[in-house]
């Protein structure tokens, strides 16, 4: 789960981390009120969307000359006019894709006099099973280009979970940032605070870009992005409350309401599978047959007829779907229950795309009979390879 920049900063401040003062705003009036609470005379109005690259982003509705999603304002009136221009419009950044994201929240924050911008992030490194620090002197808006063109300017190291954060980790961060004196000490303290925040909140990614050195020699977090391990959210109701579902894919939000593991992908073949491993294998075999999956969907071990129906509808909401492959191994789940769900859902949505079903396991004969007697044009398959070949052929035939 992701949260907004202002929420991440409020969270980090609780761990003693230095962030500029600021207030979130949902309307122009709130933005003005927020600015009036700040000392001024320099303000920054920042679009709050779950995507980076806002500074260099462009608003769809405004001309090419219009400013992006991070704007400097020199008076309260300036904050007001910028807020008016940004709210309700669509910001397109390198991370949003062409559709962009509608800006419904702003963050009005203190303008900081920046001497230098740095990069600092923590993430779960799956290769080592540890938390990794990623550090660079080249912070700001182009870290992806730095990683691509001059990877030697990025330092990475991991922390052994048994020992936890040690003073030498702090020194390694400060050294990688090439900081001296007080700034060096501040970086060591900050590294420990970030690590503590990361662990305490079950974070999966915490990115500070930029971390800045101010003209008066302070290290300040100027932008913050945090993602959390969804499986650990039950331990953090306060963080769960920060969820902004308007920023998420509507189909994924609906799926989570039914406790379905659904991830939208770019292909045209919808998949409904039970078990994450089988779902992965199903996507692989679709690709092996020259097509691409439209989604990952694991309906889980004990799915009910209602859940299967919901899953079916969610798959079909994606206009790119040109065919559906159902691949179910009935172990705990019974094939006849699945078949009932499929038939009910196909009738309900007046299914217009080809449907291939591969059932195996408990009550498979009853399940197949339900499909065969449904009067619907359901293609039955015998094994995984057969199913993939059939759905790819059916979609080609229909095109
Ligand atoms: P994004 O990464 O989405 O583009 P950032 O928050 O990193 O958004 O802002 C982009 C740039 O705008 C920063 O690299 C920094 O130069 C400038 N900036 C952001 N916030 C402030 C601020 N409070 N004061 C001064 N400059 C800022
Ligand atoms: Mg940034």
Coordinates of C-alpha atoms and ligand atoms in Angstrom, one line a residue:
X1 CA 0.0 0.0 0.0
X2 CA 1.3 3.5 -0.9
X3 CA 0.6 6.8 0.9
X4 CA 0.9 10.4 -0.1
X5 CA 4.0 12.5 0.4
X6 CA 2.4 14.6 3.2
X7 CA 1.3 11.5 5.1
X8 CA 4.8 10.0 4.8
X9 CA 6.3 13.2 6.1
X10 CA 3.9 13.3 9.1
X11 CA 4.8 9.7 9.9
X12 CA 8.5 10.4 9.6
X13 CA 8.3 13.5 11.8
X14 CA 7.0 11.2 14.6
X15 CA 10.4 9.4 14.4
X16 CA 12.2 12.8 15.0
X17 CA 13.0 13.3 11.3
X18 CA 13.3 16.9 10.0
X19 CA 10.7 17.8 7.4
X20 CA 9.6 21.3 6.3
X21 CA 6.3 22.5 7.9
X22 CA 3.2 22.0 5.7
X23 CA -0.5 21.2 5.5
X24 CA -2.6 19.2 3.2
X25 CA -5.5 20.9 1.3
X26 CA -8.5 19.5 -0.6
X27 CA -9.7 22.9 -1.8
X28 CA -8.4 26.3 -2.8
X29 CA -9.7 27.7 0.5
X30 CA -7.9 25.1 2.5
X31 CA -4.7 25.8 0.5
X32 CA -5.0 29.5 1.4
X33 CA -5.6 28.6 5.1
X34 CA -2.6 26.3 5.0
X35 CA -0.4 29.0 3.6
X36 CA -1.5 31.5 6.2
X37 CA -0.3 29.0 8.9
X38 CA 3.2 29.0 7.4
X39 CA 5.8 31.7 8.0
X40 CA 6.4 32.4 4.3
X41 CA 7.5 34.3 2.3
X42 CA 8.4 31.3 0.2
X43 CA 5.8 28.5 -0.2
X44 CA 5.7 25.3 -2.4
X45 CA 2.4 23.9 -3.6
X46 CA 2.7 20.2 -4.4
X47 CA 0.3 17.9 -6.1
X48 CA -0.4 14.9 -4.0
X49 CA -0.8 11.8 -6.2
X50 CA 0.7 8.3 -5.8
X51 CA 3.3 8.9 -8.5
X52 CA 6.7 10.5 -8.7
X53 CA 8.1 12.9 -11.3
X54 CA 5.6 15.6 -10.4
X55 CA 8.1 18.4 -10.7
X56 CA 8.7 17.6 -14.3
X57 CA 5.1 16.6 -14.9
X58 CA 2.6 18.4 -17.2
X59 CA -1.1 19.1 -16.7
X60 CA -3.2 17.7 -19.5
X61 CA -5.7 20.6 -19.4
X62 CA -3.1 23.3 -19.3
X63 CA -0.7 24.4 -22.1
X64 CA 2.8 23.0 -22.5
X65 CA 4.2 26.2 -21.0
X66 CA 2.2 25.8 -17.7
X67 CA 4.2 24.8 -14.6
X68 CA 4.2 21.2 -13.3
X69 CA 3.0 19.5 -10.1
X70 CA 5.5 21.2 -7.8
X71 CA 5.3 25.0 -7.8
X72 CA 7.1 27.7 -5.9
X73 CA 4.8 30.5 -4.7
X74 CA 6.0 33.8 -3.4
X75 CA 2.8 35.0 -1.6
X76 CA -0.5 33.6 -0.2
X77 CA -2.2 35.0 -3.4
X78 CA 0.3 33.1 -5.5
X79 CA -0.5 29.9 -3.5
X80 CA -4.2 30.6 -4.2
X81 CA -3.8 30.9 -8.0
X82 CA -1.6 27.9 -8.3
X83 CA -4.0 25.8 -6.2
X84 CA -6.8 26.9 -8.4
X85 CA -4.9 25.9 -11.5
X86 CA -3.8 22.5 -10.2
X87 CA -6.9 21.1 -8.3
X88 CA -9.2 19.0 -10.5
X89 CA -6.7 18.9 -13.4
X90 CA -4.8 15.8 -14.6
X91 CA -1.1 15.6 -14.0
X92 CA 0.9 13.4 -16.4
X93 CA 4.4 12.3 -15.2
X94 CA 6.9 9.6 -16.2
X95 CA 5.3 7.4 -13.6
X96 CA 1.6 7.9 -14.3
X97 CA 1.4 6.8 -17.9
X98 CA -0.3 8.8 -20.5
X99 CA -3.7 8.8 -18.7
X100 CA -2.2 10.8 -15.9
X101 CA -3.8 11.3 -12.4
X102 CA -6.3 13.8 -11.3
X103 CA -5.0 16.1 -8.6
X104 CA -7.5 16.2 -5.7
X105 CA -5.1 17.0 -2.9
X106 CA -2.4 19.5 -2.5
X107 CA 0.4 20.0 0.1
X108 CA 1.3 23.5 0.9
X109 CA 4.7 23.6 2.4
X110 CA 7.6 25.8 3.4
X111 CA 9.9 26.8 0.6
X112 CA 13.4 25.6 1.5
X113 CA 16.7 27.3 0.4
X114 CA 18.5 24.3 -1.2
X115 CA 22.3 24.1 -1.3
X116 CA 22.4 20.6 -2.6
X117 CA 20.1 17.6 -3.3
X118 CA 20.9 14.0 -2.3
X119 CA 19.2 10.7 -2.7
X120 CA 18.5 8.2 0.1
X121 CA 16.2 5.2 0.1
X122 CA 15.6 2.0 2.0
X123 CA 13.9 -1.1 0.6
X124 CA 13.5 -4.8 1.1
X125 CA 16.2 -6.5 -1.0
X126 CA 14.8 -9.8 -2.0
X127 CA 18.1 -11.2 -3.2
X128 CA 19.7 -10.9 0.3
X129 CA 16.5 -11.0 2.3
X130 CA 17.7 -7.8 4.0
X131 CA 16.9 -4.1 4.2
X132 CA 19.1 -2.3 1.7
X133 CA 20.2 1.4 1.8
X134 CA 20.6 3.0 -1.6
X135 CA 22.5 6.3 -1.4
X136 CA 23.7 8.9 -3.9
X137 CA 25.1 12.4 -4.0
X138 CA 23.1 12.9 -7.2
X139 CA 19.6 13.5 -5.8
X140 CA 16.8 15.4 -7.4
X141 CA 14.5 14.6 -10.2
X142 CA 16.7 12.3 -12.4
X143 CA 17.8 9.4 -10.2
X144 CA 16.7 6.9 -12.9
X145 CA 19.1 8.6 -15.3
X146 CA 21.9 8.5 -12.7
X147 CA 21.3 4.7 -12.2
X148 CA 21.4 4.2 -16.0
X149 CA 24.3 6.5 -17.0
X150 CA 26.5 6.6 -13.9
X151 CA 25.7 3.7 -11.6
X152 CA 29.0 4.2 -9.8
X153 CA 27.5 7.2 -8.2
X154 CA 25.0 5.1 -6.3
X155 CA 26.1 3.2 -3.2
X156 CA 24.2 0.2 -1.9
X157 CA 24.6 -1.9 1.2
X158 CA 22.4 -4.1 3.3
X159 CA 21.8 -4.5 7.0
X160 CA 22.0 -7.8 8.7
X161 CA 18.7 -8.2 10.5
X162 CA 20.3 -10.2 13.4
X163 CA 22.5 -7.3 14.3
X164 CA 20.2 -4.6 13.2
X165 CA 21.3 -1.0 12.5
X166 CA 24.8 -0.3 13.7
X167 CA 26.7 2.9 14.0
X168 CA 28.9 1.9 11.0
X169 CA 25.8 1.8 8.8
X170 CA 25.2 5.5 9.7
X171 CA 28.8 6.3 8.9
X172 CA 28.5 4.4 5.5
X173 CA 25.5 6.6 4.6
X174 CA 27.3 9.8 5.6
X175 CA 30.4 8.7 3.7
X176 CA 28.5 7.9 0.5
X177 CA 26.9 11.3 0.7
X178 CA 30.5 12.8 1.0
X179 CA 29.4 14.9 4.0
X180 CA 31.7 16.5 6.5
X181 CA 31.3 18.0 10.0
X182 CA 27.8 18.6 11.3
X183 CA 26.1 17.4 8.1
X184 CA 28.0 14.1 8.4
X185 CA 26.7 13.7 12.0
X186 CA 23.1 14.6 10.9
X187 CA 23.2 12.0 8.1
X188 CA 24.3 9.3 10.6
X189 CA 21.4 10.2 13.0
X190 CA 18.9 10.4 10.0
X191 CA 20.0 7.0 8.7
X192 CA 19.2 5.4 12.1
X193 CA 15.8 7.2 12.3
X194 CA 14.8 6.1 8.8
X195 CA 15.8 2.5 9.6
X196 CA 13.8 2.6 12.8
X197 CA 10.8 4.0 11.0
X198 CA 11.1 1.4 8.3
X199 CA 11.1 -1.5 10.8
X200 CA 8.4 0.0 13.1
X201 CA 5.9 0.5 10.3
X202 CA 6.6 -2.7 8.3
X203 CA 7.6 -0.6 5.3
X204 CA 8.6 -2.1 2.0
X205 CA 10.1 1.0 0.5
X206 CA 11.0 4.4 1.8
X207 CA 12.5 6.9 -0.7
X208 CA 13.8 10.3 0.1
X209 CA 14.4 12.2 -3.2
X210 CA 15.6 14.7 -2.6
X211 CA 17.2 14.8 0.8
X212 CA 18.5 18.4 0.9
X213 CA 21.3 20.3 2.5
X214 CA 19.9 23.8 3.3
X215 CA 21.8 27.1 2.9
X216 CA 22.1 27.1 6.7
X217 CA 23.7 23.6 6.9
X218 CA 20.7 21.4 7.8
X219 CA 19.7 18.1 6.3
X220 CA 16.0 18.1 5.5
X221 CA 13.6 15.5 3.9
X222 CA 12.1 17.4 1.0
X223 CA 10.2 14.5 -0.7
X224 CA 9.2 11.2 0.7
X225 CA 7.6 8.1 -0.7
X226 CA 6.5 5.2 1.4
X227 CA 5.1 1.8 0.6
X228 CA 4.0 -0.7 3.2
X229 CA 3.8 -4.5 3.3
X230 CA 0.0 -5.2 2.8
X231 CA 0.3 -8.4 4.7
X232 CA 1.4 -6.5 7.8
X233 CA -1.2 -3.7 7.7
X234 CA -3.4 -5.5 10.3
X235 CA -0.7 -4.5 12.8
X236 CA -1.0 -0.8 11.8
X237 CA -4.6 0.4 11.8
X238 CA -3.2 4.0 11.9
X239 CA -1.3 3.4 8.6
X240 CA -4.2 1.5 7.0
X241 CA -6.4 4.5 7.7
X242 CA -4.1 6.6 5.4
X243 CA -5.1 4.5 2.4
X244 CA -6.5 6.6 -0.5
X245 CA -8.4 4.2 -2.7
X246 CA -9.0 6.9 -5.3
X247 CA -5.3 6.6 -6.2
X248 CA -5.6 2.8 -6.8
X249 CA -6.8 0.8 -9.8
X250 CA -10.6 0.5 -9.2
X251 CA -10.6 -3.2 -10.2
X252 CA -7.9 -3.9 -7.7
X253 CA -9.8 -2.0 -5.0
X254 CA -13.0 -4.0 -5.8
X255 CA -11.0 -7.2 -5.8
X256 CA -9.5 -6.4 -2.3
X257 CA -13.1 -6.0 -1.0
X258 CA -13.7 -9.7 -2.0
X259 CA -10.4 -10.7 -0.7
X260 CA -9.2 -11.7 -4.2
X261 CA -5.6 -11.3 -5.2
X262 CA -5.9 -9.4 -8.5
X263 CA -3.3 -7.4 -10.3
X264 CA -4.1 -5.8 -13.7
X265 CA -1.6 -6.5 -16.5
X266 CA -1.3 -5.3 -20.1
X267 CA -2.4 -8.3 -22.1
X268 CA -5.8 -9.4 -23.5
X269 CA -6.4 -12.8 -21.9
X270 CA -8.1 -12.7 -18.6
X271 CA -7.1 -15.4 -16.1
X272 CA -9.0 -16.9 -13.2
X273 CA -6.9 -19.4 -11.2
X274 CA -6.8 -20.8 -7.7
X275 CA -3.4 -20.6 -6.1
X276 CA -0.7 -18.1 -6.7
X277 CA 1.7 -20.7 -8.1
X278 CA -0.8 -22.1 -10.6
X279 CA -1.7 -18.5 -11.5
X280 CA 1.9 -17.7 -12.3
X281 CA 2.3 -20.9 -14.3
X282 CA -0.9 -20.1 -16.2
X283 CA 0.4 -16.7 -17.2
X284 CA 3.7 -18.3 -18.3
X285 CA 2.0 -20.8 -20.5
X286 CA -0.2 -18.1 -22.1
X287 CA 3.0 -16.3 -23.0
X288 CA 4.6 -19.5 -24.2
X289 CA 1.7 -19.7 -26.7
X290 CA 2.3 -16.2 -28.0
X291 CA -0.3 -14.2 -26.1
X292 CA -0.3 -12.0 -22.9
X293 CA -2.3 -12.2 -19.7
X294 CA -4.6 -9.3 -18.9
X295 CA -4.3 -10.0 -15.2
X296 CA -3.1 -12.1 -12.3
X297 CA -5.9 -13.4 -10.3
X298 CA -5.8 -15.9 -7.5
X299 CA -9.3 -16.7 -6.2
X300 CA -7.8 -18.5 -3.2
X301 CA -8.3 -22.0 -1.8
X302 CA -11.9 -21.9 -0.5
X303 CA -13.6 -19.6 -2.9
X304 CA -17.4 -19.5 -2.8
X305 CA -19.8 -19.2 -5.8
X306 CA -20.2 -15.5 -5.0
X307 CA -16.4 -15.0 -5.0
X308 CA -16.1 -16.7 -8.4
X309 CA -18.9 -14.5 -9.8
X310 CA -17.2 -11.4 -8.4
X311 CA -13.9 -12.4 -9.8
X312 CA -15.4 -13.0 -13.2
X313 CA -17.0 -9.6 -13.3
X314 CA -13.8 -7.9 -12.3
X315 CA -11.9 -9.6 -15.1
X316 CA -14.5 -8.5 -17.6
X317 CA -14.4 -4.9 -16.5
X318 CA -11.1 -4.6 -18.2
X319 CA -12.0 -3.5 -21.8
X320 CA -8.7 -5.1 -23.1
X321 CA -9.9 -8.6 -22.2
X322 CA -10.7 -10.6 -25.4
X323 CA -10.9 -14.0 -23.9
X324 CA -10.9 -15.7 -20.5
X325 CA -9.0 -18.7 -19.3
X326 CA -10.2 -20.4 -16.1
X327 CA -7.7 -22.8 -14.7
X328 CA -8.8 -24.5 -11.4
X329 CA -7.4 -27.3 -9.5
X330 CA -10.1 -28.4 -7.1
X331 CA -8.5 -29.6 -4.0
X332 CA -10.2 -27.8 -1.1
X333 CA -12.3 -26.1 -3.7
X334 CA -14.8 -28.2 -5.5
X335 CA -15.0 -28.2 -9.3
X336 CA -18.8 -28.2 -9.3
X337 CA -18.9 -25.1 -7.2
X338 CA -16.5 -23.4 -9.6
X339 CA -18.6 -24.5 -12.6
X340 CA -21.8 -23.1 -10.9
X341 CA -20.0 -19.8 -10.3
X342 CA -18.7 -19.6 -13.9
X343 CA -22.1 -20.4 -15.4
X344 CA -23.9 -17.9 -13.2
X345 CA -21.4 -15.2 -13.9
X346 CA -21.3 -15.8 -17.6
X347 CA -25.1 -15.5 -17.7
X348 CA -25.1 -12.5 -15.5
X349 CA -22.7 -10.5 -17.6
X350 CA -24.0 -11.8 -20.9
X351 CA -20.5 -13.0 -21.8
X352 CA -19.4 -12.0 -25.3
X353 CA -15.8 -13.2 -25.3
X354 CA -14.5 -16.8 -25.7
X355 CA -14.1 -18.7 -22.5
X356 CA -11.9 -21.8 -22.0
X357 CA -12.2 -23.7 -18.8
X358 CA -9.8 -26.3 -17.5
X359 CA -11.0 -28.1 -14.3
X360 CA -9.2 -30.8 -12.5
X361 CA -9.6 -32.4 -9.1
X362 CA -12.5 -32.9 -6.7
X363 CA -15.9 -33.4 -8.4
X364 CA -14.4 -32.7 -11.8
X365 CA -17.0 -34.8 -13.6
X366 CA -19.9 -33.0 -12.0
X367 CA -18.2 -29.7 -12.8
X368 CA -17.7 -30.5 -16.5
X369 CA -21.3 -31.7 -16.7
X370 CA -22.5 -28.3 -15.4
X371 CA -20.5 -26.5 -18.0
X372 CA -21.6 -28.8 -20.8
X373 CA -25.3 -28.5 -19.9
X374 CA -25.2 -24.8 -19.4
X375 CA -26.0 -24.0 -23.0
X376 CA -23.2 -21.5 -23.0
X377 CA -20.3 -21.6 -25.5
X378 CA -17.7 -22.7 -23.0
X379 CA -14.7 -24.5 -24.4
X380 CA -13.5 -27.3 -22.2
X381 CA -9.8 -28.2 -21.9
X382 CA -8.0 -31.2 -20.6
X383 CA -4.7 -29.9 -19.3
X384 CA -2.9 -26.6 -18.9
X385 CA -1.1 -26.7 -22.3
X386 CA -4.3 -27.6 -24.1
X387 CA -6.2 -24.8 -22.3
X388 CA -3.6 -22.1 -23.2
X389 CA -3.5 -23.2 -26.9
X390 CA -7.3 -23.2 -27.0
X391 CA -7.8 -19.7 -25.6
X392 CA -5.1 -18.2 -27.8
X393 CA -6.7 -19.9 -30.8
X394 CA -10.2 -18.8 -29.8
X395 CA -9.2 -15.2 -29.4
X396 CA -7.5 -15.2 -32.8
X397 CA -10.6 -16.7 -34.3
X398 CA -12.8 -14.0 -32.7
X399 CA -10.6 -11.1 -33.8
Ligands
LIG1 P1 8.8 14.8 -7.6 O1 9.9 13.9 -7.2 O2 7.5 14.2 -7.7 O3 9.1 15.6 -8.8 P2 9.7 16.5 -5.4 O4 9.0 16.7 -4.1 O5 10.9 15.8 -5.4 O6 8.6 16.0 -6.4 O7 10.0 18.0 -6.0 C1 10.7 18.2 -7.1 C2 11.7 19.3 -6.9 O8 11.1 20.5 -6.4 C3 12.8 18.9 -5.8 O9 13.8 18.2 -6.4 C4 13.2 20.3 -5.3 O10 14.2 20.8 -6.1 C5 11.9 21.1 -5.5 N1 11.2 21.2 -4.2 C6 10.3 20.3 -3.7 N2 9.8 20.7 -2.5 C7 10.4 21.9 -2.2 C8 10.4 22.8 -1.1 N3 9.6 22.6 0.0 N4 11.2 23.9 -1.1 C9 12.0 24.1 -2.2 N5 12.1 23.3 -3.3 C10 11.3 22.2 -3.3
LIG2 MG1 11.1 13.7 -5.6

